[in-house]
mmCIF file of C-alpha atoms in Angstrom:
data_model
loop_
_atom_site.group_PDB
_atom_site.id
_atom_site.type_symbol
_atom_site.label_atom_id
_atom_site.label_comp_id
_atom_site.label_asym_id
_atom_site.label_seq_id
_atom_site.Cartn_x
_atom_site.Cartn_y
_atom_site.Cartn_z
ATOM 1 C CA MET G 1 19.914 -12.295 8.347
ATOM 2 C CA LYS G 2 19.212 -9.118 10.292
ATOM 3 C CA ILE G 3 16.406 -7.194 8.575
ATOM 4 C CA ARG G 4 14.967 -3.834 9.591
ATOM 5 C CA TYR G 5 11.784 -2.437 8.025
ATOM 6 C CA LEU G 6 11.373 1.335 8.379
ATOM 7 C CA LEU G 7 7.754 2.563 8.168
ATOM 8 C CA LEU G 8 6.349 6.040 8.641
ATOM 9 C CA HIS G 9 3.651 4.884 11.080
ATOM 10 C CA ALA G 10 3.701 1.175 11.808
ATOM 11 C CA TYR G 11 0.868 1.565 14.325
ATOM 12 C CA GLY G 12 -1.712 2.782 11.815
ATOM 13 C CA LEU G 13 -3.858 1.404 9.017
ATOM 14 C CA GLY G 14 -3.052 1.259 5.333
ATOM 15 C CA GLY G 15 -1.999 -1.082 2.583
ATOM 16 C CA THR G 16 1.730 -0.482 2.962
ATOM 17 C CA ILE G 17 1.611 -1.056 6.711
ATOM 18 C CA ARG G 18 -0.321 -4.267 6.271
ATOM 19 C CA THR G 19 1.902 -5.686 3.543
ATOM 20 C CA VAL G 20 5.129 -4.796 5.369
ATOM 21 C CA THR G 21 3.723 -6.422 8.508
ATOM 22 C CA ASN G 22 3.033 -9.546 6.433
ATOM 23 C CA GLN G 23 6.609 -9.475 5.108
ATOM 24 C CA ALA G 24 8.127 -9.050 8.556
ATOM 25 C CA ASN G 25 6.070 -11.911 9.959
ATOM 26 C CA ALA G 26 6.979 -14.204 7.076
ATOM 27 C CA MET G 27 10.704 -13.465 7.376
ATOM 28 C CA ALA G 28 10.638 -14.015 11.132
ATOM 29 C CA ALA G 29 8.880 -17.349 10.593
ATOM 30 C CA ARG G 30 11.825 -18.380 8.420
ATOM 31 C CA GLY G 31 14.269 -17.719 11.245
ATOM 32 C CA HIS G 32 15.547 -14.243 10.399
ATOM 33 C CA GLU G 33 16.143 -11.502 12.966
ATOM 34 C CA VAL G 34 13.482 -8.926 12.123
ATOM 35 C CA GLU G 35 12.597 -5.488 13.473
ATOM 36 C CA VAL G 36 9.879 -3.064 12.395
ATOM 37 C CA VAL G 37 10.840 0.533 13.118
ATOM 38 C CA SER G 38 8.105 3.158 13.107
ATOM 39 C CA VAL G 39 9.230 6.721 12.427
ATOM 40 C CA VAL G 40 6.391 8.059 14.551
ATOM 41 C CA ARG G 41 3.966 6.534 17.009
ATOM 42 C CA ARG G 42 0.506 8.079 17.361
ATOM 43 C CA ARG G 43 -1.414 5.132 18.824
ATOM 44 C CA ASP G 44 -1.046 2.951 21.911
ATOM 45 C CA GLU G 45 -1.755 -0.264 20.038
ATOM 46 C CA ALA G 46 -0.853 -1.267 16.501
ATOM 47 C CA ARG G 47 -3.690 -2.064 14.111
ATOM 48 C CA PHE G 48 -1.917 -5.077 12.573
ATOM 49 C CA LYS G 49 -0.499 -7.950 14.614
ATOM 50 C CA LEU G 50 3.193 -8.746 14.481
ATOM 51 C CA ASP G 51 4.704 -12.158 15.083
ATOM 52 C CA PRO G 52 6.067 -12.222 18.688
ATOM 53 C CA ARG G 53 9.529 -12.821 17.245
ATOM 54 C CA VAL G 54 9.464 -9.430 15.478
ATOM 55 C CA ARG G 55 10.672 -6.433 17.473
ATOM 56 C CA ARG G 56 8.793 -3.184 17.101
ATOM 57 C CA SER G 57 10.156 0.252 18.046
ATOM 58 C CA ALA G 58 9.458 3.905 17.326
ATOM 59 C CA LEU G 59 11.774 6.854 16.766
ATOM 60 C CA VAL G 60 9.392 9.674 17.774
ATOM 61 C CA ASP G 61 6.485 9.219 20.187
ATOM 62 C CA GLN G 62 3.654 11.548 19.145
ATOM 63 C CA ARG G 63 0.884 10.079 21.269
ATOM 64 C CA GLY G 64 0.789 13.331 23.193
ATOM 65 C CA GLY G 65 0.615 15.411 20.031
ATOM 66 C CA VAL G 66 3.045 16.802 17.476
ATOM 67 C CA GLU G 67 5.650 19.030 19.127
ATOM 68 C CA PRO G 68 6.359 22.387 17.449
ATOM 69 C CA ASP G 69 9.720 22.718 15.728
ATOM 70 C CA SER G 70 12.454 24.725 17.412
ATOM 71 C CA LEU G 71 13.543 25.989 13.999
ATOM 72 C CA SER G 72 11.530 27.270 11.091
ATOM 73 C CA ARG G 73 11.040 24.759 8.287
ATOM 74 C CA ARG G 74 13.213 26.892 6.035
ATOM 75 C CA ALA G 75 16.007 27.093 8.596
ATOM 76 C CA TRP G 76 15.860 23.354 9.178
ATOM 77 C CA ARG G 77 16.226 22.644 5.473
ATOM 78 C CA LYS G 78 19.186 25.017 5.209
ATOM 79 C CA LEU G 79 20.888 23.549 8.263
ATOM 80 C CA ARG G 80 20.586 19.846 7.498
ATOM 81 C CA GLY G 81 20.049 19.715 3.732
ATOM 82 C CA ARG G 82 16.864 19.150 1.803
ATOM 83 C CA VAL G 83 16.161 15.432 2.134
ATOM 84 C CA VAL G 84 12.387 15.033 2.091
ATOM 85 C CA PRO G 85 11.286 16.812 -1.083
ATOM 86 C CA ARG G 86 8.345 19.143 -1.350
ATOM 87 C CA GLY G 87 5.489 17.222 -2.917
ATOM 88 C CA GLU G 88 6.123 13.929 -1.110
ATOM 89 C CA PHE G 89 2.644 12.882 -0.004
ATOM 90 C CA ALA G 90 3.728 12.580 3.647
ATOM 91 C CA ALA G 91 6.033 15.621 3.693
ATOM 92 C CA ASP G 92 4.021 17.306 6.447
ATOM 93 C CA TRP G 93 4.845 14.442 8.821
ATOM 94 C CA PHE G 94 8.558 15.280 8.593
ATOM 95 C CA THR G 95 8.899 18.038 11.123
ATOM 96 C CA GLU G 96 12.364 19.094 12.241
ATOM 97 C CA ARG G 97 12.349 16.543 15.050
ATOM 98 C CA VAL G 98 11.040 13.711 12.899
ATOM 99 C CA GLU G 99 13.414 14.293 10.016
ATOM 100 C CA ARG G 100 16.384 14.572 12.371
ATOM 101 C CA ALA G 101 15.381 11.343 14.129
ATOM 102 C CA VAL G 102 15.228 9.423 10.854
ATOM 103 C CA ILE G 103 18.550 10.834 9.615
ATOM 104 C CA ASP G 104 20.256 9.975 12.915
ATOM 105 C CA TYR G 105 18.786 6.467 12.962
ATOM 106 C CA VAL G 106 19.682 5.627 9.379
ATOM 107 C CA SER G 107 23.191 7.084 9.571
ATOM 108 C CA GLY G 108 23.871 5.175 12.784
ATOM 109 C CA LEU G 109 23.280 1.688 11.368
ATOM 110 C CA ARG G 110 26.364 -0.388 10.635
ATOM 111 C CA ASP G 111 25.100 -3.828 9.648
ATOM 112 C CA GLY G 112 22.228 -5.859 8.291
ATOM 113 C CA ILE G 113 19.565 -4.955 5.757
ATOM 114 C CA LEU G 114 17.489 -1.781 5.849
ATOM 115 C CA VAL G 115 14.212 -1.795 3.928
ATOM 116 C CA THR G 116 12.597 1.623 3.536
ATOM 117 C CA THR G 117 9.027 1.924 2.381
ATOM 118 C CA ARG G 118 8.219 5.324 0.838
ATOM 119 C CA PRO G 119 10.125 8.008 -1.117
ATOM 120 C CA ALA G 120 10.895 10.202 1.915
ATOM 121 C CA LEU G 121 12.489 7.293 3.762
ATOM 122 C CA ASN G 122 14.125 5.881 0.635
ATOM 123 C CA LEU G 123 15.800 9.230 -0.023
ATOM 124 C CA ILE G 124 17.053 9.571 3.553
ATOM 125 C CA SER G 125 18.473 6.040 3.314
ATOM 126 C CA ALA G 126 20.128 6.834 -0.014
ATOM 127 C CA ARG G 127 21.627 10.133 1.130
ATOM 128 C CA ARG G 128 22.468 9.445 4.780
ATOM 129 C CA GLY G 129 22.723 5.667 5.100
ATOM 130 C CA SER G 130 25.973 3.802 5.629
ATOM 131 C CA ALA G 131 27.550 1.820 2.795
ATOM 132 C CA ARG G 132 28.018 -1.000 5.330
ATOM 133 C CA VAL G 133 24.262 -1.584 5.309
ATOM 134 C CA VAL G 134 22.372 -3.258 2.459
ATOM 135 C CA ARG G 135 19.784 -0.635 1.533
ATOM 136 C CA VAL G 136 16.623 -1.660 -0.323
ATOM 137 C CA ALA G 137 13.916 0.822 -1.268
ATOM 138 C CA GLN G 138 10.350 -0.365 -1.613
ATOM 139 C CA GLU G 139 8.100 1.549 -3.991
ATOM 140 C CA HIS G 140 4.411 0.947 -3.369
ATOM 141 C CA MET G 141 3.168 3.485 -5.920
ATOM 142 C CA SER G 142 3.516 4.114 -9.626
ATOM 143 C CA LEU G 143 6.326 6.524 -10.496
ATOM 144 C CA THR G 144 3.872 8.641 -12.481
ATOM 145 C CA ALA G 145 1.778 9.152 -9.346
ATOM 146 C CA TYR G 146 4.547 11.210 -7.750
ATOM 147 C CA ARG G 147 4.944 14.943 -8.233
ATOM 148 C CA GLU G 148 7.827 16.239 -10.298
ATOM 149 C CA PRO G 149 10.080 17.306 -7.380
ATOM 150 C CA VAL G 150 9.853 13.772 -5.978
ATOM 151 C CA ARG G 151 10.695 12.177 -9.323
ATOM 152 C CA GLN G 152 13.689 14.488 -9.673
ATOM 153 C CA GLU G 153 15.048 13.443 -6.281
ATOM 154 C CA ILE G 154 14.458 9.776 -7.091
ATOM 155 C CA ALA G 155 16.424 10.127 -10.325
ATOM 156 C CA LYS G 156 19.244 11.936 -8.516
ATOM 157 C CA TYR G 157 19.743 9.738 -5.453
ATOM 158 C CA TYR G 158 18.259 6.241 -5.841
ATOM 159 C CA GLY G 159 21.429 5.108 -7.599
ATOM 160 C CA ARG G 160 23.137 5.026 -4.200
ATOM 161 C CA LEU G 161 20.823 2.211 -3.058
ATOM 162 C CA ASP G 162 21.544 -1.480 -3.491
ATOM 163 C CA ALA G 163 18.153 -2.207 -5.051
ATOM 164 C CA VAL G 164 14.758 -0.699 -5.716
ATOM 165 C CA GLN G 165 11.793 -3.050 -5.392
ATOM 166 C CA VAL G 166 8.588 -2.403 -7.330
ATOM 167 C CA LEU G 167 5.282 -4.231 -7.487
ATOM 168 C CA THR G 168 4.369 -4.626 -11.146
ATOM 169 C CA LYS G 169 5.961 -5.051 -14.554
ATOM 170 C CA ALA G 170 4.714 -1.606 -15.562
ATOM 171 C CA ASN G 171 6.394 -0.098 -12.474
ATOM 172 C CA GLN G 172 9.608 -1.908 -13.320
ATOM 173 C CA GLU G 173 9.652 -0.472 -16.839
ATOM 174 C CA GLU G 174 9.024 3.039 -15.446
ATOM 175 C CA TYR G 175 11.908 2.848 -12.990
ATOM 176 C CA HIS G 176 14.276 1.232 -15.496
ATOM 177 C CA GLY G 177 13.592 4.181 -17.785
ATOM 178 C CA LEU G 178 14.379 6.710 -15.058
ATOM 179 C CA LEU G 179 17.239 4.787 -13.428
ATOM 180 C CA PRO G 180 19.309 3.068 -16.151
ATOM 181 C CA GLY G 181 21.824 0.674 -14.684
ATOM 182 C CA ILE G 182 20.157 0.539 -11.262
ATOM 183 C CA ARG G 183 18.946 -2.785 -9.855
ATOM 184 C CA VAL G 184 15.130 -2.639 -10.109
ATOM 185 C CA VAL G 185 13.412 -5.864 -9.070
ATOM 186 C CA ARG G 186 9.762 -6.798 -9.286
ATOM 187 C CA ILE G 187 8.446 -8.553 -6.179
ATOM 188 C CA PRO G 188 4.703 -8.346 -5.561
ATOM 189 C CA ASN G 189 3.292 -7.920 -2.093
ATOM 190 C CA ALA G 190 1.867 -10.981 -0.395
ATOM 191 C CA VAL G 191 -1.573 -11.277 1.149
ATOM 192 C CA HIS G 192 -1.801 -12.521 4.712
ATOM 193 C CA SER G 193 -3.691 -15.660 3.627
ATOM 194 C CA VAL G 194 -4.994 -17.231 0.436
ATOM 195 C CA ASP G 195 -7.113 -19.797 2.288
ATOM 196 C CA ASN G 196 -9.942 -17.483 3.295
ATOM 197 C CA LYS G 197 -13.630 -18.255 3.392
ATOM 198 C CA HIS G 198 -15.186 -17.928 -0.049
ATOM 199 C CA SER G 199 -18.252 -15.859 -0.733
ATOM 200 C CA ALA G 200 -21.337 -18.000 -1.327
ATOM 201 C CA GLN G 201 -22.934 -15.132 -3.284
ATOM 202 C CA GLU G 202 -25.840 -15.059 -0.841
ATOM 203 C CA HIS G 203 -25.620 -11.338 -0.026
ATOM 204 C CA ARG G 204 -26.315 -8.537 -2.499
ATOM 205 C CA THR G 205 -23.415 -6.374 -1.374
ATOM 206 C CA VAL G 206 -20.792 -4.528 -3.380
ATOM 207 C CA VAL G 207 -17.727 -3.702 -1.296
ATOM 208 C CA ALA G 208 -14.850 -1.231 -1.697
ATOM 209 C CA VAL G 209 -11.902 -0.606 0.609
ATOM 210 C CA GLY G 210 -9.493 2.308 0.897
ATOM 211 C CA ARG G 211 -8.705 5.669 2.397
ATOM 212 C CA LEU G 212 -11.333 8.327 1.756
ATOM 213 C CA VAL G 213 -9.065 10.385 -0.481
ATOM 214 C CA THR G 214 -9.233 11.567 -4.085
ATOM 215 C CA GLN G 215 -6.918 8.802 -5.304
ATOM 216 C CA LYS G 216 -9.421 6.068 -4.452
ATOM 217 C CA GLY G 217 -12.117 7.511 -6.692
ATOM 218 C CA PHE G 218 -15.090 6.886 -4.416
ATOM 219 C CA ASP G 219 -16.600 10.084 -5.806
ATOM 220 C CA LEU G 220 -16.822 8.172 -9.111
ATOM 221 C CA LEU G 221 -17.983 4.912 -7.565
ATOM 222 C CA ILE G 222 -20.953 6.356 -5.661
ATOM 223 C CA PRO G 223 -22.787 7.732 -8.736
ATOM 224 C CA ALA G 224 -21.877 4.626 -10.762
ATOM 225 C CA PHE G 225 -23.365 2.303 -8.151
ATOM 226 C CA THR G 226 -26.384 4.554 -7.672
ATOM 227 C CA GLN G 227 -27.239 4.194 -11.356
ATOM 228 C CA ALA G 228 -26.611 0.437 -11.425
ATOM 229 C CA ALA G 229 -28.695 -0.135 -8.295
ATOM 230 C CA GLU G 230 -31.748 1.412 -9.929
ATOM 231 C CA ARG G 231 -31.968 -1.784 -11.996
ATOM 232 C CA HIS G 232 -31.191 -4.075 -9.070
ATOM 233 C CA PRO G 233 -33.328 -3.361 -5.976
ATOM 234 C CA GLY G 234 -31.946 -4.615 -2.673
ATOM 235 C CA TRP G 235 -28.264 -4.219 -3.552
ATOM 236 C CA GLN G 236 -26.026 -2.246 -1.213
ATOM 237 C CA LEU G 237 -22.626 -0.576 -1.440
ATOM 238 C CA ARG G 238 -20.348 -0.646 1.594
ATOM 239 C CA ILE G 239 -17.122 1.410 1.583
ATOM 240 C CA TYR G 240 -14.589 0.621 4.332
ATOM 241 C CA GLY G 241 -11.962 3.184 5.246
ATOM 242 C CA SER G 242 -11.447 6.576 6.819
ATOM 243 C CA GLY G 243 -10.058 9.832 5.513
ATOM 244 C CA ALA G 244 -10.329 13.522 4.882
ATOM 245 C CA ARG G 245 -13.016 13.356 2.186
ATOM 246 C CA ARG G 246 -15.676 11.654 4.264
ATOM 247 C CA ASP G 247 -17.997 14.670 4.401
ATOM 248 C CA GLN G 248 -17.714 15.323 0.657
ATOM 249 C CA LEU G 249 -18.463 11.686 -0.123
ATOM 250 C CA GLN G 250 -21.353 11.572 2.321
ATOM 251 C CA ALA G 251 -22.913 14.505 0.477
ATOM 252 C CA LEU G 252 -22.978 12.406 -2.728
ATOM 253 C CA ILE G 253 -25.030 9.643 -1.123
ATOM 254 C CA GLY G 254 -28.733 9.941 -1.846
ATOM 255 C CA ASP G 255 -29.926 6.851 0.030
ATOM 256 C CA PRO G 256 -27.915 6.198 3.228
ATOM 257 C CA GLU G 257 -29.436 2.738 3.556
ATOM 258 C CA ARG G 258 -28.249 1.723 0.097
ATOM 259 C CA ILE G 259 -24.767 3.266 0.296
ATOM 260 C CA ARG G 260 -22.792 3.519 3.542
ATOM 261 C CA LEU G 261 -19.371 4.750 4.531
ATOM 262 C CA MET G 262 -18.449 2.131 7.106
ATOM 263 C CA GLY G 263 -15.253 3.615 8.538
ATOM 264 C CA SER G 264 -12.250 1.489 9.431
ATOM 265 C CA THR G 265 -12.672 -2.128 10.467
ATOM 266 C CA GLY G 266 -10.592 -4.862 12.030
ATOM 267 C CA ARG G 267 -12.936 -7.520 10.589
ATOM 268 C CA LEU G 268 -12.400 -6.995 6.881
ATOM 269 C CA ASP G 269 -12.110 -10.699 6.040
ATOM 270 C CA GLU G 270 -15.495 -11.332 7.614
ATOM 271 C CA HIS G 271 -17.098 -8.527 5.605
ATOM 272 C CA LEU G 272 -15.496 -9.624 2.341
ATOM 273 C CA ALA G 273 -16.757 -13.187 2.775
ATOM 274 C CA LYS G 274 -20.309 -11.821 3.066
ATOM 275 C CA SER G 275 -20.058 -9.675 -0.057
ATOM 276 C CA ALA G 276 -20.716 -10.415 -3.729
ATOM 277 C CA ILE G 277 -18.542 -8.023 -5.768
ATOM 278 C CA TYR G 278 -15.385 -6.046 -5.075
ATOM 279 C CA VAL G 279 -14.950 -2.743 -6.879
ATOM 280 C CA LEU G 280 -11.757 -0.730 -7.331
ATOM 281 C CA SER G 281 -12.418 2.829 -8.498
ATOM 282 C CA SER G 282 -8.928 4.293 -8.029
ATOM 283 C CA ARG G 283 -7.468 6.987 -10.244
ATOM 284 C CA PHE G 284 -4.049 5.346 -9.791
ATOM 285 C CA GLU G 285 -2.617 2.475 -7.762
ATOM 286 C CA GLY G 286 0.540 0.567 -6.966
ATOM 287 C CA LEU G 287 -0.481 -3.036 -6.451
ATOM 288 C CA PRO G 288 -4.022 -2.994 -4.994
ATOM 289 C CA MET G 289 -3.699 -5.411 -2.083
ATOM 290 C CA ALA G 290 -7.223 -4.942 -0.747
ATOM 291 C CA MET G 291 -8.444 -6.054 -4.168
ATOM 292 C CA ILE G 292 -6.264 -9.177 -4.073
ATOM 293 C CA GLU G 293 -7.426 -9.936 -0.536
ATOM 294 C CA ALA G 294 -11.018 -9.698 -1.789
ATOM 295 C CA MET G 295 -10.108 -12.152 -4.544
ATOM 296 C CA THR G 296 -8.950 -14.676 -1.913
ATOM 297 C CA HIS G 297 -12.599 -14.685 -0.789
ATOM 298 C CA ALA G 298 -13.687 -15.589 -4.354
ATOM 299 C CA LEU G 299 -15.085 -12.153 -5.117
ATOM 300 C CA PRO G 300 -15.168 -11.095 -8.768
ATOM 301 C CA VAL G 301 -13.705 -7.640 -9.335
ATOM 302 C CA VAL G 302 -14.871 -4.595 -11.236
ATOM 303 C CA SER G 303 -11.973 -2.169 -11.640
ATOM 304 C CA PHE G 304 -10.892 0.905 -13.485
ATOM 305 C CA ASP G 305 -7.934 0.049 -15.717
ATOM 306 C CA CYS G 306 -5.938 2.720 -13.906
ATOM 307 C CA PRO G 307 -2.165 3.123 -13.848
ATOM 308 C CA THR G 308 -0.895 0.798 -12.499
ATOM 309 C CA GLY G 309 -1.753 -2.518 -10.860
ATOM 310 C CA PRO G 310 -5.202 -3.881 -11.750
ATOM 311 C CA ARG G 311 -4.200 -5.047 -15.238
ATOM 312 C CA ASP G 312 -1.121 -6.781 -13.761
ATOM 313 C CA VAL G 313 -3.454 -8.930 -11.652
ATOM 314 C CA LEU G 314 -6.771 -9.240 -13.480
ATOM 315 C CA THR G 315 -7.638 -10.918 -16.762
ATOM 316 C CA HIS G 316 -10.620 -9.104 -18.210
ATOM 317 C CA GLY G 317 -13.627 -11.405 -18.510
ATOM 318 C CA VAL G 318 -11.993 -14.177 -16.475
ATOM 319 C CA ASP G 319 -11.620 -13.045 -12.846
ATOM 320 C CA GLY G 320 -12.921 -9.514 -13.215
ATOM 321 C CA LEU G 321 -13.953 -6.707 -15.506
ATOM 322 C CA LEU G 322 -11.647 -3.836 -16.463
ATOM 323 C CA VAL G 323 -13.196 -0.473 -17.308
ATOM 324 C CA PRO G 324 -11.468 2.534 -18.927
ATOM 325 C CA PRO G 325 -10.032 4.887 -16.268
ATOM 326 C CA GLU G 326 -12.554 7.237 -14.634
ATOM 327 C CA ASP G 327 -15.336 6.029 -16.975
ATOM 328 C CA VAL G 328 -18.372 6.254 -14.692
ATOM 329 C CA ALA G 329 -20.764 4.959 -17.340
ATOM 330 C CA GLY G 330 -18.464 1.995 -17.977
ATOM 331 C CA LEU G 331 -18.250 1.275 -14.263
ATOM 332 C CA THR G 332 -22.047 1.368 -14.050
ATOM 333 C CA ALA G 333 -22.365 -1.081 -16.947
ATOM 334 C CA ALA G 334 -19.846 -3.523 -15.459
ATOM 335 C CA LEU G 335 -21.562 -3.446 -12.066
ATOM 336 C CA ASP G 336 -24.930 -3.884 -13.774
ATOM 337 C CA LEU G 337 -23.668 -6.992 -15.582
ATOM 338 C CA LEU G 338 -22.338 -8.722 -12.461
ATOM 339 C CA MET G 339 -25.168 -7.645 -10.160
ATOM 340 C CA GLY G 340 -27.616 -9.289 -12.544
ATOM 341 C CA ASP G 341 -25.842 -12.629 -13.034
ATOM 342 C CA ARG G 342 -25.112 -14.813 -9.995
ATOM 343 C CA GLU G 343 -23.626 -17.645 -12.070
ATOM 344 C CA LEU G 344 -21.181 -15.232 -13.671
ATOM 345 C CA ARG G 345 -20.194 -13.974 -10.238
ATOM 346 C CA LEU G 346 -19.561 -17.513 -9.008
ATOM 347 C CA ARG G 347 -17.500 -18.388 -12.075
ATOM 348 C CA MET G 348 -15.405 -15.224 -11.987
ATOM 349 C CA GLY G 349 -15.065 -15.474 -8.216
ATOM 350 C CA ALA G 350 -13.595 -18.968 -8.441
ATOM 351 C CA ALA G 351 -11.118 -17.725 -11.040
ATOM 352 C CA ALA G 352 -10.252 -14.746 -8.819
ATOM 353 C CA ALA G 353 -9.432 -17.051 -5.900
ATOM 354 C CA ALA G 354 -7.141 -19.074 -8.164
ATOM 355 C CA THR G 355 -5.381 -15.921 -9.400
ATOM 356 C CA ALA G 356 -4.821 -14.697 -5.838
ATOM 357 C CA ARG G 357 -2.810 -17.784 -4.929
ATOM 358 C CA ALA G 358 0.180 -16.312 -6.788
ATOM 359 C CA TYR G 359 0.332 -13.671 -4.026
ATOM 360 C CA SER G 360 0.699 -16.068 -1.094
ATOM 361 C CA THR G 361 3.581 -15.703 1.357
ATOM 362 C CA GLU G 362 4.810 -19.129 0.195
ATOM 363 C CA GLN G 363 5.253 -17.726 -3.308
ATOM 364 C CA VAL G 364 6.571 -14.256 -2.433
ATOM 365 C CA THR G 365 8.814 -14.698 0.621
ATOM 366 C CA PRO G 366 11.484 -16.793 -1.183
ATOM 367 C CA LEU G 367 11.885 -13.939 -3.682
ATOM 368 C CA TRP G 368 12.801 -11.598 -0.823
ATOM 369 C CA GLU G 369 15.182 -14.135 0.688
ATOM 370 C CA GLU G 370 16.953 -14.603 -2.633
ATOM 371 C CA LEU G 371 17.342 -10.837 -3.103
ATOM 372 C CA PHE G 372 18.607 -10.231 0.439
ATOM 373 C CA THR G 373 21.032 -13.159 0.258
ATOM 374 C CA GLU G 374 22.453 -12.002 -3.072
ATOM 375 C CA LEU G 375 22.884 -8.385 -1.945
ATOM 376 C CA SER G 376 24.412 -9.402 1.377
ATOM 377 C CA SER G 377 26.875 -11.740 -0.336
ATOM 378 C CA ARG G 378 27.838 -9.008 -2.774
ATOM 379 C CA ARG G 379 28.391 -6.583 0.108
ATOM 380 C CA SER G 380 30.525 -9.113 2.021
ATOM 381 C CA GLY G 381 32.576 -9.813 -1.079
ATOM 382 C CA SER G 382 33.322 -6.139 -1.610
ATOM 383 C CA ALA G 383 34.129 -5.435 2.049
#
């Protein structure tokens, strides 16, 4: 099969980029013709490694900076039609040139499978893509996380797609409610490996991973850990990721030796293996892949029971602890419990590693192959 994955920025960091890279590599390993297409390119080198058999290309090269539009945003919308809705989290990336490039690329395809990976791209595929192409939209976020204009466009246009893929059962129920009669399939993302080095619980380190944005809730995690650490001297919190809220988060840190914002890293597996607890403090999620990757290292998890994702993976009291959403006191108490009990961490960590095996490429990739084969056969039969 010929499979194209369309990403906003395949050269950057982020959970969607990493999981799509994993998918592309796994499909290429099974003999399929695979290409990853990046809407924009802002880096010389990609942060995640692709299998040599996977082609990578970019529609708009922005390494020299973002070119100004020749038309006003309003004029561009009037000329070509409103495709990327206001309120899409990445709407500012879709300048006149970028949006035109995506529309021209999608409308020019005549065969194979096109997998788009965020609402802006899903909507362009739905509205401008050819019926000759099997079009599959990936949704990496909860429907409720999107702003109303985005949900309205999803309800209006996703019915033109061949299938919508979501990550959790809760996501599937949401989309079924909004899109009756549309094919909505649940396929979780796969981690790059489930055979990672396990934590020996020798280091008193709590670790969190994610962009430094409001969604990730690090402004709630920092005070929660600060309170828990008062009862457990020597423990540290390390937060890996970059983002716009770094300065605000830094201002919340009282002891920079105890709590550190580590920035981005290409050695996350190494850091996870030397940690003791993984914490997810998000206000909302899709399927939290960094959490599952931490579980492959036998780390127990403390997580807000946010919509959606953590509850689909974790069993409270078995492989982690679920805390009511945005409950800082509850997060403190859960951290306090695990920080004070090494045997509990070892037991929950072993269970976490077992849970994570359901997210291996060996488990997930056949689900994608079955979906693509079915949709392609249906398209051939109706041609």
